[in-house]
PDB file of C-alpha atoms in Angstrom:
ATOM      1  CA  UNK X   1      26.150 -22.815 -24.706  1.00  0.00           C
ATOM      2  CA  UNK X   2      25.771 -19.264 -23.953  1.00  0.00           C
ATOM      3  CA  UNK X   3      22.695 -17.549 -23.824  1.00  0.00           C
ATOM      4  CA  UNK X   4      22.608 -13.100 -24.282  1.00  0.00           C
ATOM      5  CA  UNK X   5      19.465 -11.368 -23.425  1.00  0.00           C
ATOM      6  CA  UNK X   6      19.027  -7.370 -24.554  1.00  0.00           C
ATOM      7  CA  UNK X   7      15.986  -5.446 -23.078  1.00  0.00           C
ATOM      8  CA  UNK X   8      14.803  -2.444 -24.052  1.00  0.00           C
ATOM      9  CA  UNK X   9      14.724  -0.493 -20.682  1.00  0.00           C
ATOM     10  CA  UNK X  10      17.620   0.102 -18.138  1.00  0.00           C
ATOM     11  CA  UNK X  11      16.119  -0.100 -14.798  1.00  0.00           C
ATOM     12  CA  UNK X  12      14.463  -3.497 -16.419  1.00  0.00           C
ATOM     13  CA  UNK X  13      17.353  -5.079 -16.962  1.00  0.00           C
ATOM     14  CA  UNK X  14      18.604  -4.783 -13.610  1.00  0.00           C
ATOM     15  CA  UNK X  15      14.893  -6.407 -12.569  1.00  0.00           C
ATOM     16  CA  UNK X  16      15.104  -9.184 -15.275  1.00  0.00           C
ATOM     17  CA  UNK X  17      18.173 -10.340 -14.366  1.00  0.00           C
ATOM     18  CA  UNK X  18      16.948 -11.507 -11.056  1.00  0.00           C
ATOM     19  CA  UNK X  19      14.435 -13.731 -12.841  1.00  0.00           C
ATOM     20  CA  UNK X  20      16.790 -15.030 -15.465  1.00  0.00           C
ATOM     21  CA  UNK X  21      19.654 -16.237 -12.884  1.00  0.00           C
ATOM     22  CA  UNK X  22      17.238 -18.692 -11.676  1.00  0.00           C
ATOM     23  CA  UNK X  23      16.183 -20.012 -15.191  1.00  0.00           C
ATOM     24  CA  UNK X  24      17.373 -23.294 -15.492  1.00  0.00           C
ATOM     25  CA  UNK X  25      18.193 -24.309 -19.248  1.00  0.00           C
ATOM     26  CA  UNK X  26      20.143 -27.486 -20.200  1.00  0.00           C
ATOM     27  CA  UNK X  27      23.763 -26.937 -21.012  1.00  0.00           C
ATOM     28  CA  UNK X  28      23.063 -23.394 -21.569  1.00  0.00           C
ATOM     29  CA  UNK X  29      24.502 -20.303 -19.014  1.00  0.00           C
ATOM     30  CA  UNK X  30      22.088 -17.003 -19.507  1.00  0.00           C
ATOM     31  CA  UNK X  31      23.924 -13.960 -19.270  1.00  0.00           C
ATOM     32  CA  UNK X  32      22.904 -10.984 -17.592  1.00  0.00           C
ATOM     33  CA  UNK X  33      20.432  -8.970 -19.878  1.00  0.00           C
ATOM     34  CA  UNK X  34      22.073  -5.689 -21.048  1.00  0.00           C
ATOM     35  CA  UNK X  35      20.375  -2.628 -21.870  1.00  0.00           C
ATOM     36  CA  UNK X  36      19.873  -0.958 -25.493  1.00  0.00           C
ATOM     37  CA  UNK X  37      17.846   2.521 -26.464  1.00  0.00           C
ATOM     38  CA  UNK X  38      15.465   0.662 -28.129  1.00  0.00           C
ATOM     39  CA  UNK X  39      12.060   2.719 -28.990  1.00  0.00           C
ATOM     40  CA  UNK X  40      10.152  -0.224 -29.554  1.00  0.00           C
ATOM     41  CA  UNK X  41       7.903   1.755 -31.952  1.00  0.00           C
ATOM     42  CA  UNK X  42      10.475   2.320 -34.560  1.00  0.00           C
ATOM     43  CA  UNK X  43      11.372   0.657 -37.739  1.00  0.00           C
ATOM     44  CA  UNK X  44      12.892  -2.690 -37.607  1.00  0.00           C
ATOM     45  CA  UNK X  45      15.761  -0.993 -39.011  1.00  0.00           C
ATOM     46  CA  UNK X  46      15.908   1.513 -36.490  1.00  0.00           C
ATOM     47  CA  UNK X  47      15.745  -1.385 -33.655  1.00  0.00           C
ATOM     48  CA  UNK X  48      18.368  -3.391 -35.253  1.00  0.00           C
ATOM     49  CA  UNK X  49      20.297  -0.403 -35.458  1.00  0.00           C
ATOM     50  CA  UNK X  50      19.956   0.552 -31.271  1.00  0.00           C
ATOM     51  CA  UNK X  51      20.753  -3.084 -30.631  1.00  0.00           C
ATOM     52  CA  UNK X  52      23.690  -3.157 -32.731  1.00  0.00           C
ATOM     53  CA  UNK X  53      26.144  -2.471 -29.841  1.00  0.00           C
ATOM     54  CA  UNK X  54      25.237  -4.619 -27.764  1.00  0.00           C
ATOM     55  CA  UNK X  55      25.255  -7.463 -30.190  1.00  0.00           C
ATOM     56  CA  UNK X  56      28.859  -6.874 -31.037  1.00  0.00           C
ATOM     57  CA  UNK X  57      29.146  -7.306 -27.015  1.00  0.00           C
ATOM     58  CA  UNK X  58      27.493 -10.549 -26.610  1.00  0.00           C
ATOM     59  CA  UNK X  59      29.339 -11.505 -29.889  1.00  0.00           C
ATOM     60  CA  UNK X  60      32.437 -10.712 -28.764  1.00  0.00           C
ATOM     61  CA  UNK X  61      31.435 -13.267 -25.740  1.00  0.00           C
ATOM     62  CA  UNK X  62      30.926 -16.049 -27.706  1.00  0.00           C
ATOM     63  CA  UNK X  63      26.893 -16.612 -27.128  1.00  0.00           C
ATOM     64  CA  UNK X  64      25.576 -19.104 -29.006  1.00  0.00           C
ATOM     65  CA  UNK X  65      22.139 -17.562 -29.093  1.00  0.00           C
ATOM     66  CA  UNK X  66      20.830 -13.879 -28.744  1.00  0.00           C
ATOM     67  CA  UNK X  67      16.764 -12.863 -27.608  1.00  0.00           C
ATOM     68  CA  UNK X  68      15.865  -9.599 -27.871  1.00  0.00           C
ATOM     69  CA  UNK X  69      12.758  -8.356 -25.949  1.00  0.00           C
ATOM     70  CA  UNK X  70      10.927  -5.136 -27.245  1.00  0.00           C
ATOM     71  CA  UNK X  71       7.573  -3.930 -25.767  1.00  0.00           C
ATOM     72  CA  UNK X  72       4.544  -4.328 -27.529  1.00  0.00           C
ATOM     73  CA  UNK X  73       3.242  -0.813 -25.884  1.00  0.00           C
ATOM     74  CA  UNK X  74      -0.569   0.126 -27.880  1.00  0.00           C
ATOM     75  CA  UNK X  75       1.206  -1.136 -31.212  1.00  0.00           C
ATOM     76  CA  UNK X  76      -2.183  -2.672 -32.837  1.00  0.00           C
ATOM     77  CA  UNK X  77       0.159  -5.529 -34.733  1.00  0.00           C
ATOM     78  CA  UNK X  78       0.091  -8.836 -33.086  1.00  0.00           C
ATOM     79  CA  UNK X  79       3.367  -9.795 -30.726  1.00  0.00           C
ATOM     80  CA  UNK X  80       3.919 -12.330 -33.880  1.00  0.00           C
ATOM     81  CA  UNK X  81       4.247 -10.306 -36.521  1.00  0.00           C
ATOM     82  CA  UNK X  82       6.012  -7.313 -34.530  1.00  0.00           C
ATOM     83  CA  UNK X  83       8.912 -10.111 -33.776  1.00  0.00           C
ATOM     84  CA  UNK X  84       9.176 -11.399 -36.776  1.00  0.00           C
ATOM     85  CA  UNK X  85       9.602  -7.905 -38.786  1.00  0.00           C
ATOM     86  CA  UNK X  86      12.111  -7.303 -36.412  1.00  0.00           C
ATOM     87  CA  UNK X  87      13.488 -10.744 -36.807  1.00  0.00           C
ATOM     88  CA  UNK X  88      13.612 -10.557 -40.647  1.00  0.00           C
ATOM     89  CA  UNK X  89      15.926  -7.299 -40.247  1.00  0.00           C
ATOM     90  CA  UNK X  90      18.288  -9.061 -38.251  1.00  0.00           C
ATOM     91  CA  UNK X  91      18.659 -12.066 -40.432  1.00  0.00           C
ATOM     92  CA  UNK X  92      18.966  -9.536 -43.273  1.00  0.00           C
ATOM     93  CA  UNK X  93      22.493  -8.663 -41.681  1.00  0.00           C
ATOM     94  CA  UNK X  94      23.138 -11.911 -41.304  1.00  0.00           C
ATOM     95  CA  UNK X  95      22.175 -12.460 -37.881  1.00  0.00           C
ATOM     96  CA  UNK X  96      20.400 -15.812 -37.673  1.00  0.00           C
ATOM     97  CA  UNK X  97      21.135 -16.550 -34.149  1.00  0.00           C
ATOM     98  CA  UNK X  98      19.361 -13.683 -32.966  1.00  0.00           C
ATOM     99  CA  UNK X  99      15.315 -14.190 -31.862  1.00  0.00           C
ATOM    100  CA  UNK X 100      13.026 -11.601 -30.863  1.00  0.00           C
ATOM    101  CA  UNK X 101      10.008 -11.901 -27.994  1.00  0.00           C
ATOM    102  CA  UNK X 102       7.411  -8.820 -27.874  1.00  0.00           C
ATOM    103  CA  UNK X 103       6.617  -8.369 -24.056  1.00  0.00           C
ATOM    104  CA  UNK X 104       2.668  -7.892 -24.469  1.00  0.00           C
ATOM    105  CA  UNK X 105       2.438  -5.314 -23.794  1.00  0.00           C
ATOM    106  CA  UNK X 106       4.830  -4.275 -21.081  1.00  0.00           C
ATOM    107  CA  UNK X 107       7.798  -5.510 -18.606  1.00  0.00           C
ATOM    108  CA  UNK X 108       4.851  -5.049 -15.988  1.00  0.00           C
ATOM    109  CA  UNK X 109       2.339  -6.893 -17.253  1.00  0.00           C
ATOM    110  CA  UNK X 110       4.998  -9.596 -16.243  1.00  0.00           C
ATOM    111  CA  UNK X 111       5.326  -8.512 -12.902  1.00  0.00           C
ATOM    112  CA  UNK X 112       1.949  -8.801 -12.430  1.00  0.00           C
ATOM    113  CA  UNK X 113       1.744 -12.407 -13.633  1.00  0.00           C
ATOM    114  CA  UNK X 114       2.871 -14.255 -10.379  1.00  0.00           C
ATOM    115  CA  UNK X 115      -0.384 -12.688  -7.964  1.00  0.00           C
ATOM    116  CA  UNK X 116       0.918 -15.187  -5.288  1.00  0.00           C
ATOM    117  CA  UNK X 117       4.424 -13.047  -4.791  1.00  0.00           C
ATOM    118  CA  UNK X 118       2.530  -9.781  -3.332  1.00  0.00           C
ATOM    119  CA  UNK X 119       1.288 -11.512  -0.211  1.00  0.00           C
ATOM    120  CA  UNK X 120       4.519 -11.847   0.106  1.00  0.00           C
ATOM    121  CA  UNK X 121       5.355  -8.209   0.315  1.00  0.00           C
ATOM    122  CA  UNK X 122       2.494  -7.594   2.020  1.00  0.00           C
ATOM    123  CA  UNK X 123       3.719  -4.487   3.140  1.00  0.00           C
ATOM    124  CA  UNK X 124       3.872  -3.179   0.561  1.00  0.00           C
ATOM    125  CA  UNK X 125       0.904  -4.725  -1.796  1.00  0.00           C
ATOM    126  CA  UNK X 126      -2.538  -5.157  -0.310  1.00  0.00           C
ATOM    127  CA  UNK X 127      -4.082  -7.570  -3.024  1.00  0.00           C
ATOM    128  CA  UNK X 128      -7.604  -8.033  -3.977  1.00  0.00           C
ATOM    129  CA  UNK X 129      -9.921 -10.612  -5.529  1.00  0.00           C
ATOM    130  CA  UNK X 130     -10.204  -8.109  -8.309  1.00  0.00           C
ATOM    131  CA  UNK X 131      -6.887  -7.386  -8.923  1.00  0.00           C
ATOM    132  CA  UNK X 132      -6.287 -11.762  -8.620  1.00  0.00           C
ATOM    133  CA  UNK X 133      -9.371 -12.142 -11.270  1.00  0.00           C
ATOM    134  CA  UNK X 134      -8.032  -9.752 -13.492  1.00  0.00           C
ATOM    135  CA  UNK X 135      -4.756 -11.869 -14.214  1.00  0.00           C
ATOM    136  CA  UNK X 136      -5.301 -15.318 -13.563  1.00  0.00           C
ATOM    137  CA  UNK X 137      -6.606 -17.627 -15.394  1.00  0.00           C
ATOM    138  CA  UNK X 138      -3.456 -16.487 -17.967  1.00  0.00           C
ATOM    139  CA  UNK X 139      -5.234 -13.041 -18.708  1.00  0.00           C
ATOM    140  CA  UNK X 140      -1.365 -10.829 -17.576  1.00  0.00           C
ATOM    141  CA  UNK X 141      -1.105 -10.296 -21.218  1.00  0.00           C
ATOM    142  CA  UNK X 142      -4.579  -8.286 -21.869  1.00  0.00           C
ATOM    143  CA  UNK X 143      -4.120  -6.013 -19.338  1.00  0.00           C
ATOM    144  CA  UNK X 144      -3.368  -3.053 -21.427  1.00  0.00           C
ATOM    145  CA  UNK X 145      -2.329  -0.782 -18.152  1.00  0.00           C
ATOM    146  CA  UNK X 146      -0.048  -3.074 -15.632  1.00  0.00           C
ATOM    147  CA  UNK X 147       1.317  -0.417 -14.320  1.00  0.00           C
ATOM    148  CA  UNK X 148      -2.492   1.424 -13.208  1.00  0.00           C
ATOM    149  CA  UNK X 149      -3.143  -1.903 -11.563  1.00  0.00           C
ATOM    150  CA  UNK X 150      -0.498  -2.216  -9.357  1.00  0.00           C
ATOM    151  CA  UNK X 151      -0.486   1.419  -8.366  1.00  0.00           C
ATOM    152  CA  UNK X 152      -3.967   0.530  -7.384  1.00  0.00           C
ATOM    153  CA  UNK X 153      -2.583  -2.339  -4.952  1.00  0.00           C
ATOM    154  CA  UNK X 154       0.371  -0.581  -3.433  1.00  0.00           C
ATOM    155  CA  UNK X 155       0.468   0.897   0.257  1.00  0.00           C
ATOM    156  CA  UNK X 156       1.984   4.491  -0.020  1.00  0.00           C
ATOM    157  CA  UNK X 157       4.093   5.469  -3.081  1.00  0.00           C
ATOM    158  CA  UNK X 158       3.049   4.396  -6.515  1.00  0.00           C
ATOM    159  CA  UNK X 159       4.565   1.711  -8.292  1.00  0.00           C
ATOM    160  CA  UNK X 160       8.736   2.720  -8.898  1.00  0.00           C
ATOM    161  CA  UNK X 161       9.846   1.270 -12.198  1.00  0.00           C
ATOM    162  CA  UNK X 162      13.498   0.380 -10.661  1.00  0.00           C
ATOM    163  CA  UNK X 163      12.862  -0.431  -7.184  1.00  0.00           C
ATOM    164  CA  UNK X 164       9.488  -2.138  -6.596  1.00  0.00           C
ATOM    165  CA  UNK X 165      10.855  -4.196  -9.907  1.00  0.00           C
ATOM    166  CA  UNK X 166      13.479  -5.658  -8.929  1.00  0.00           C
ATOM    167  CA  UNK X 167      11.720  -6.380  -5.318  1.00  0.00           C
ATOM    168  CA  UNK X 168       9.207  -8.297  -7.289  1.00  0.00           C
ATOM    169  CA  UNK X 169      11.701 -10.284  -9.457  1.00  0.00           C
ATOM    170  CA  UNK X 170      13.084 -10.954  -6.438  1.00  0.00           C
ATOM    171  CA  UNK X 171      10.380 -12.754  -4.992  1.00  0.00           C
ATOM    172  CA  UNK X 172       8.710 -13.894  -8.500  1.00  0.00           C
ATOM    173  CA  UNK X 173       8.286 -18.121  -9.069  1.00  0.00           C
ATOM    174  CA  UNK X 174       8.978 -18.472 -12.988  1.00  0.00           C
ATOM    175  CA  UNK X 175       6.206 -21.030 -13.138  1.00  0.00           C
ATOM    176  CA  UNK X 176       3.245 -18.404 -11.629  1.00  0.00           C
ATOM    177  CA  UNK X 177       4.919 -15.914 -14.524  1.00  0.00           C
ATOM    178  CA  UNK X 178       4.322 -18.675 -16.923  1.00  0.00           C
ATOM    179  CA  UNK X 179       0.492 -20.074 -15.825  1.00  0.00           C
ATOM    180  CA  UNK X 180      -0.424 -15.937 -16.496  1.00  0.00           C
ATOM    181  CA  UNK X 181       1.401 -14.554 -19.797  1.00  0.00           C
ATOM    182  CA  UNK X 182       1.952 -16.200 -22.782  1.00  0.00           C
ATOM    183  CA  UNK X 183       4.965 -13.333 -23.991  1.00  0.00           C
ATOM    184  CA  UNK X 184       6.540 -15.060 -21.060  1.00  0.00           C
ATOM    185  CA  UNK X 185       6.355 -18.406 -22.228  1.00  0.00           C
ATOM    186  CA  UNK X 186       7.031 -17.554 -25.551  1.00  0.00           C
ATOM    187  CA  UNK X 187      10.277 -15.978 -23.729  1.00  0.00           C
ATOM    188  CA  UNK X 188      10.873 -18.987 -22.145  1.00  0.00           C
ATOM    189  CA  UNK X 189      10.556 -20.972 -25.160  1.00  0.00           C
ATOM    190  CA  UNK X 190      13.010 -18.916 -27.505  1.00  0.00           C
ATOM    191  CA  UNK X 191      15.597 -19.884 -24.009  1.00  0.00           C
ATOM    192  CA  UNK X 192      15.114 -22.991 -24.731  1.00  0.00           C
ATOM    193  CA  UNK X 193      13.046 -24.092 -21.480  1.00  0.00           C
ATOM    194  CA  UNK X 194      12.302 -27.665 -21.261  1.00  0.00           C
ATOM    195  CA  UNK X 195       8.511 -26.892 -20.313  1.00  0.00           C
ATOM    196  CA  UNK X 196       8.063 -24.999 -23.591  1.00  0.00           C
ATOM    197  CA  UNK X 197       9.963 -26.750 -26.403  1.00  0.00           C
ATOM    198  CA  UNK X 198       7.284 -27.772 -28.587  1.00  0.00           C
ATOM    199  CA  UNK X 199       4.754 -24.624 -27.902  1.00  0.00           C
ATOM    200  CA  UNK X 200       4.049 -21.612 -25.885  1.00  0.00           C
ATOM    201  CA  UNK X 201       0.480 -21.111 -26.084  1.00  0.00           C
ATOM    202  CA  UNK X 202      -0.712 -22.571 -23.257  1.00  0.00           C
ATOM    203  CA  UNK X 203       0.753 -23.023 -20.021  1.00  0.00           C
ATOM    204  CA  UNK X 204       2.835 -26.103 -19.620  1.00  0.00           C
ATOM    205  CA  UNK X 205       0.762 -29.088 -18.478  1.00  0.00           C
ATOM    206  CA  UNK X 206       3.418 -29.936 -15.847  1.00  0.00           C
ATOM    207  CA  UNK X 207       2.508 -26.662 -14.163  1.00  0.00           C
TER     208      UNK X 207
END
């Protein structure tokens, strides 16, 4: 079974992809995620309609199953009900096989999620007790400004949305992601990961 991922940012897709290629999923390859123009504040419509070329792609490739991820951004709608308006609008074409998780509220807030991976890059992340009790225990998703907080733990430049991203992915353990944000797990779930079959809610007990 084949597996197509489309993201809503380009410089995140490149970043994701090093995450995904080392999700393990019975019988199933992921593909690389590709990139669509998706203004996640639009209508679902308007989303279905910036994804549409890129689902004839991953159509043309044969994938079995399609997962979209949108940022939540400030949208005041729960990630539920964002996904499934968006869902609903896809199934309206006739696209059944495609599923759609909200990343609450941004790609950073899972970057953030694994604390453990910036004492890795030490170099360039000087971590703090309140930057660790800010995320864990599985509190990634309510940070409303990721991106503030890890300005606030980098040495020199601020945060880079395409280069410190993909160093991070890099480095990331998919288990840490999961313990700290439940859009991940609910990512992880719509894959098809064995952890996360029956719910997403909490973090898997095996972890």
């Amino acid at each position: 079974m084949k597996i197509g991922i489309i993201v809503d940012g380009d410089a995140e897709s490149q970043a994701l992809k090093l995450l995904t290629q080392r999700i393990a999923i019975s019988d199933a390859q992921i593909l690389d995620p590709l990139y669509a123009n998706i203004q996640p504040k639009s209508a679902p419509g308007q989303i279905v309609k910036s994804v549409k070329p890129k689902l004839d792609i991953l159509i043309a490739r044969q994938v079995s199953k399609i997962v979209v991820l949108i940022d939540r951004e400030d949208q005041p709608e729960c990630p539920s009900e964002l996904a499934q308006g968006i869902e609903n609008a896809f199934r309206k074409l006739g696209h059944s096989n495609v599923h759609v998780a909200i990343k609450n509220r941004r790609f950073e807030n899972w970057l953030i999620s694994d604390t453990k991976v910036f004492k890795k890059l030490s170099a360039r992340y000087k971590t703090t007790e309140a930057f660790i009790s800010t995320v864990i225990p599985n509190k990634a998703d309510t940070v409303e400004n990721a991106t503030g907080l890890l300005n606030k733990i980098c040495v020199g430049p601020e945060y880079h949305k395409r280069r410190d991203a993909a160093q991070i992915t890099k480095h990331q353990d998919i288990s840490e992601i999961s313990k700290n944000s439940r859009s991940f797990r609910r990512f992880l779930r719509l894959l098809g990961h064995q952890d996360y079959e029956t719910q997403s809610k909490k973090p898997s007990a095996s972890k």
